[in-house]
XYZ file of C-alpha atoms in Angstrom:
374
model
C 53.711 73.263 -19.748
C 57.135 74.678 -19.365
C 57.472 78.379 -19.839
C 59.642 79.364 -22.754
C 62.866 80.963 -21.721
C 63.203 84.532 -22.765
C 66.116 85.190 -25.045
C 68.568 87.699 -23.734
C 68.198 90.930 -25.555
C 71.275 91.839 -27.580
C 72.431 95.310 -28.448
C 70.809 97.205 -31.273
C 72.287 98.602 -34.469
C 73.256 101.949 -32.910
C 75.124 100.303 -30.054
C 76.790 97.828 -32.418
C 78.024 100.756 -34.500
C 79.166 102.546 -31.352
C 81.003 99.411 -30.207
C 82.793 99.074 -33.546
C 83.880 102.719 -33.389
C 84.911 102.321 -29.755
C 87.091 99.310 -30.580
C 88.725 101.343 -33.368
C 89.478 104.330 -31.111
C 90.592 102.044 -28.277
C 93.123 100.447 -30.636
C 94.306 103.873 -31.788
C 94.738 104.915 -28.150
C 96.832 101.802 -27.512
C 98.917 102.585 -30.592
C 99.499 106.132 -29.325
C 101.453 104.696 -26.388
C 104.051 103.374 -28.827
C 105.137 106.952 -29.536
C 107.053 107.041 -26.252
C 109.091 103.943 -27.116
C 109.541 104.143 -30.893
C 112.201 106.527 -32.163
C 110.661 108.717 -34.904
C 113.910 108.306 -36.849
C 112.989 104.632 -37.228
C 109.202 104.931 -37.614
C 107.847 108.473 -37.674
C 104.086 107.658 -38.018
C 104.090 106.549 -34.348
C 104.880 110.139 -33.325
C 101.781 111.441 -35.115
C 99.544 108.935 -33.346
C 101.154 109.938 -30.040
C 100.384 113.583 -30.776
C 96.714 112.635 -30.990
C 96.734 111.067 -27.495
C 94.693 113.822 -25.738
C 91.959 113.590 -28.374
C 91.926 109.780 -28.336
C 91.756 109.883 -24.541
C 88.778 112.245 -24.699
C 86.939 110.089 -27.246
C 87.432 106.935 -25.176
C 86.286 108.776 -22.055
C 83.080 109.770 -23.878
C 82.542 106.133 -24.863
C 83.089 105.189 -21.215
C 80.243 107.499 -20.203
C 78.050 106.238 -23.047
C 78.422 102.582 -22.008
C 77.814 103.464 -18.361
C 74.217 104.334 -19.263
C 73.785 102.016 -22.233
C 75.488 98.718 -21.355
C 77.899 98.905 -18.396
C 79.767 95.690 -19.221
C 81.095 97.305 -22.411
C 82.794 100.010 -20.343
C 85.660 97.523 -20.197
C 86.648 98.389 -23.790
C 87.484 102.084 -23.228
C 88.431 101.581 -19.563
C 91.125 99.012 -20.293
C 92.566 101.036 -23.173
C 92.828 104.074 -20.881
C 94.225 102.191 -17.862
C 96.922 100.420 -19.880
C 98.335 103.885 -20.498
C 97.959 105.071 -16.893
C 101.502 106.510 -17.004
C 100.527 108.911 -19.779
C 97.141 109.631 -18.230
C 98.738 110.890 -15.009
C 101.396 112.805 -16.951
C 98.654 114.614 -18.882
C 95.982 115.174 -16.224
C 96.546 115.943 -12.548
C 93.730 114.338 -10.541
C 94.259 116.482 -7.472
C 93.354 119.863 -6.122
C 96.058 122.412 -6.813
C 98.193 123.174 -3.761
C 100.557 125.514 -5.585
C 99.705 129.193 -5.425
C 101.729 132.262 -6.189
C 103.306 132.726 -2.793
C 106.824 132.970 -1.330
C 108.699 129.723 -0.764
C 107.581 127.812 2.309
C 111.092 126.939 3.484
C 114.704 128.059 3.158
C 115.549 124.437 2.308
C 113.608 124.676 -0.948
C 115.033 125.441 -4.391
C 112.541 127.220 -6.631
C 113.023 126.495 -10.334
C 111.257 128.539 -12.995
C 111.350 127.883 -16.741
C 109.835 130.173 -19.357
C 110.002 130.484 -23.112
C 109.539 134.250 -23.107
C 109.341 134.760 -26.898
C 111.734 137.697 -26.686
C 109.695 139.267 -23.854
C 106.971 140.235 -26.274
C 103.458 138.968 -27.040
C 102.910 136.244 -29.603
C 102.488 138.683 -32.470
C 104.741 141.136 -34.345
C 106.151 144.116 -32.493
C 107.219 144.862 -28.961
C 104.776 145.726 -26.218
C 106.216 147.443 -23.164
C 103.181 146.563 -21.014
C 103.591 142.842 -21.775
C 107.314 142.946 -20.993
C 106.610 144.689 -17.672
C 103.927 142.129 -16.761
C 106.332 139.285 -17.500
C 108.995 140.834 -15.306
C 106.368 141.325 -12.575
C 105.651 137.567 -12.550
C 109.363 136.836 -12.076
C 109.534 139.493 -9.366
C 106.579 137.922 -7.559
C 107.808 134.322 -7.798
C 111.458 135.063 -6.933
C 112.920 131.846 -8.388
C 116.289 130.674 -7.126
C 117.090 129.546 -10.668
C 115.432 131.069 -13.723
C 115.747 129.190 -17.032
C 114.800 131.280 -20.050
C 114.405 130.212 -23.657
C 114.156 132.736 -26.527
C 115.811 135.378 -24.363
C 116.207 138.856 -25.854
C 117.733 141.950 -24.335
C 119.065 145.314 -25.382
C 122.548 146.099 -24.111
C 121.287 149.327 -22.541
C 118.120 151.361 -22.080
C 114.627 150.420 -20.913
C 114.756 147.052 -22.705
C 117.933 145.952 -20.935
C 116.416 142.731 -19.558
C 119.704 141.549 -18.097
C 119.919 144.617 -15.864
C 116.237 144.285 -14.888
C 116.585 140.617 -13.870
C 119.734 141.258 -11.843
C 117.795 143.911 -9.919
C 114.644 141.772 -9.558
C 116.528 138.739 -8.203
C 119.067 140.856 -6.334
C 121.852 138.645 -7.640
C 124.641 138.889 -10.189
C 124.847 135.141 -10.836
C 123.943 134.444 -14.462
C 125.045 132.584 -17.572
C 124.061 133.947 -20.984
C 124.707 131.776 -24.017
C 124.376 134.044 -27.048
C 122.865 132.773 -30.300
C 123.169 136.242 -31.730
C 124.682 139.421 -30.393
C 126.114 142.762 -31.371
C 126.858 146.011 -29.570
C 123.161 146.834 -29.255
C 121.324 143.594 -28.491
C 121.602 139.918 -27.623
C 119.455 136.815 -27.856
C 119.912 133.235 -26.710
C 119.470 130.872 -23.746
C 120.124 132.011 -20.182
C 120.263 131.206 -16.496
C 119.717 133.860 -13.854
C 120.325 132.602 -10.353
C 120.415 133.521 -6.684
C 122.789 130.584 -6.214
C 126.482 130.585 -7.131
C 127.303 129.097 -10.547
C 130.490 127.020 -10.423
C 130.558 125.819 -14.032
C 128.519 126.226 -17.202
C 128.443 125.249 -20.843
C 126.349 124.552 -23.920
C 125.346 121.508 -25.959
C 125.153 122.361 -29.644
C 122.523 120.547 -31.674
C 123.955 119.624 -35.110
C 122.194 120.786 -38.274
C 119.812 122.963 -36.302
C 118.823 126.595 -36.790
C 119.929 128.797 -33.886
C 117.554 129.047 -30.957
C 117.182 125.318 -30.401
C 119.930 124.064 -28.100
C 120.707 123.161 -24.500
C 122.817 124.853 -21.857
C 123.788 123.665 -18.401
C 125.146 125.111 -15.187
C 126.384 123.698 -11.903
C 125.077 125.284 -8.699
C 125.781 125.051 -4.978
C 122.981 125.024 -2.409
C 123.547 124.314 1.290
C 127.000 122.972 0.376
C 125.468 120.522 -2.095
C 126.351 120.636 -5.776
C 123.784 119.965 -8.490
C 123.329 120.653 -12.194
C 120.491 122.185 -14.189
C 119.968 121.688 -17.917
C 118.006 124.442 -19.647
C 116.802 123.030 -22.966
C 114.900 124.161 -26.036
C 114.247 121.209 -28.314
C 113.482 121.514 -32.010
C 110.716 123.947 -32.881
C 108.207 123.069 -35.581
C 108.934 126.418 -37.259
C 105.462 127.079 -38.566
C 105.206 130.004 -40.962
C 102.318 132.551 -41.107
C 100.614 130.561 -43.882
C 100.696 127.462 -41.664
C 98.950 129.258 -38.789
C 96.390 130.589 -41.231
C 95.726 127.055 -42.447
C 95.377 125.766 -38.877
C 92.668 128.381 -38.316
C 90.916 127.175 -41.473
C 91.125 123.553 -40.302
C 89.212 124.539 -37.180
C 86.489 125.736 -39.561
C 86.589 122.404 -41.464
C 88.295 124.015 -44.435
C 91.296 121.959 -45.556
C 93.510 121.414 -48.583
C 95.994 118.656 -49.410
C 99.009 120.853 -50.171
C 98.879 122.699 -46.837
C 98.289 119.453 -44.942
C 101.392 117.908 -46.538
C 103.474 120.999 -45.733
C 102.455 120.997 -42.063
C 102.856 117.215 -41.842
C 106.371 117.547 -43.229
C 107.298 120.198 -40.662
C 105.950 118.034 -37.842
C 107.793 114.943 -39.103
C 111.148 116.749 -39.318
C 110.658 118.232 -35.831
C 109.769 114.832 -34.292
C 112.950 113.296 -35.719
C 115.153 116.240 -34.679
C 113.822 116.221 -31.109
C 114.505 112.509 -30.743
C 118.123 113.069 -31.836
C 118.496 116.041 -29.480
C 117.012 114.157 -26.516
C 119.487 111.309 -27.027
C 122.332 113.829 -27.277
C 121.366 115.428 -23.950
C 120.927 112.043 -22.276
C 124.383 111.032 -23.501
C 125.878 114.269 -22.128
C 124.272 113.613 -18.729
C 125.570 110.041 -18.631
C 129.134 111.027 -19.535
C 129.602 114.303 -17.651
C 127.128 114.679 -14.796
C 128.039 112.974 -11.528
C 125.753 115.077 -9.303
C 121.972 115.381 -8.804
C 120.436 117.150 -11.776
C 117.361 118.885 -13.117
C 116.155 119.229 -16.708
C 113.892 122.197 -17.400
C 112.707 124.018 -20.462
C 110.700 123.978 -23.657
C 110.666 120.386 -24.925
C 108.242 121.256 -27.755
C 106.695 117.810 -27.326
C 103.912 116.085 -25.415
C 104.024 113.627 -22.461
C 103.563 110.650 -24.806
C 106.486 111.599 -27.065
C 109.750 109.754 -27.508
C 111.810 112.874 -26.669
C 110.026 113.563 -23.376
C 110.146 109.938 -22.254
C 113.814 109.596 -23.200
C 114.717 112.584 -21.029
C 112.376 111.747 -18.143
C 113.557 108.145 -17.779
C 114.409 107.525 -14.116
C 113.365 111.054 -13.127
C 110.493 112.756 -11.359
C 108.138 114.827 -13.494
C 107.032 117.870 -11.469
C 103.602 117.998 -13.095
C 102.980 114.307 -12.579
C 103.958 114.596 -8.913
C 102.149 117.800 -7.986
C 100.278 119.149 -11.024
C 96.543 119.765 -11.153
C 94.095 119.680 -14.049
C 95.282 119.620 -17.647
C 98.995 120.379 -17.836
C 98.726 122.886 -20.672
C 101.786 125.124 -20.975
C 101.426 126.365 -24.570
C 98.837 128.938 -25.610
C 99.731 129.651 -29.243
C 97.632 128.951 -32.337
C 98.577 125.270 -32.597
C 96.416 122.964 -30.419
C 97.331 123.618 -26.799
C 99.472 120.973 -25.131
C 101.863 120.451 -22.251
C 105.290 120.996 -23.809
C 107.266 122.700 -21.002
C 108.606 120.556 -18.170
C 110.658 120.493 -14.993
C 112.207 117.077 -14.380
C 114.344 116.206 -11.356
C 116.583 113.264 -10.517
C 115.427 111.194 -7.578
C 117.806 113.024 -5.265
C 115.029 115.620 -4.948
C 111.510 115.710 -3.561
C 108.958 117.655 -5.604
C 107.106 120.023 -3.289
C 104.898 121.979 -5.715
C 104.065 122.695 -9.338
C 102.500 125.727 -10.945
C 101.945 126.937 -14.512
C 100.993 130.604 -14.340
C 98.014 130.888 -16.675
C 98.675 134.334 -18.102
C 98.798 134.802 -21.869
C 101.842 137.002 -22.255
C 104.348 134.896 -24.193
C 103.115 131.938 -26.267
C 104.166 129.764 -23.306
C 103.127 129.848 -19.668
C 105.878 130.111 -17.068
C 106.298 126.847 -15.151
C 107.480 126.831 -11.520
C 108.391 124.007 -9.174
C 109.749 123.932 -5.643
C 112.269 121.156 -4.996
C 113.990 119.912 -1.884
C 117.019 117.654 -1.480
C 116.132 114.270 0.028
């Protein structure tokens, strides 16, 4: 008699449920990639899905591990959804050992760029703290950037909180450009460049219908007889209020309410749309006025999957993607921590290193990259 063939064993109820959930989260991950191509002004929900990319990536990675031990063939579901977005994967996670350490530049042919949203040179809470300010200045002193791009700059005109005087002494250079958002005879705040390199021209790009503090400035520099431009940008902030941060803390404890969720969602939506407009404005300025190699650095207030970041980084090198290690987190405030500060360079440069100094002084980490002309 012929032996009866054994029926292949299918997957059980738990694995079927897991597969259904995996397909759902794989589709959501694929949808998150649309955020980089779809202007939030046209379809803002895409931006929210893009914001969730790190979490969707994590969930699909967990499914990948689950199927490895449960049914390896089904690893294709999360694996394909992750690999289709390889561009965003490598812009979010650096799969390399860090080679950047806090040391002097390795060559005189290198330009060291540093960008930092300094939050007025005070900690991310009310009141000034002299120790924090001194520690922040110590980092700049140690790194000795050739070009320092600062967002949310604040300085007294005189006295111990005269940051302008301190930075001129630290960098041993009187090359600077300060674009004032607010100023009087006692104090000043705004966007600034401090540089060891000569500045031959400078200017600002005003963002329409935007509260002061969010804008872009630019300056032209000369290095080894070569001219190049740097844009120092601070795209639209979400402008959370104290009650919003309090709600975010409650959300972490699974305590939510509809009214607060709508308020925060509205702030996020408006910021997504504003940043897309601002990114297009900067890109237009570059196209029309910049004929030299250029760098874009600053606080983009948006993630690697966003429309604003991808609009500005089109055709450019991303320093983190080229040389970054681990998770590219640059924000350490109360909102979920993301990479929102960048140094981008036109392809006239080679990226030599990348470093985010992980010290919680401002609500942002300082980001440093060494560049070299090709």
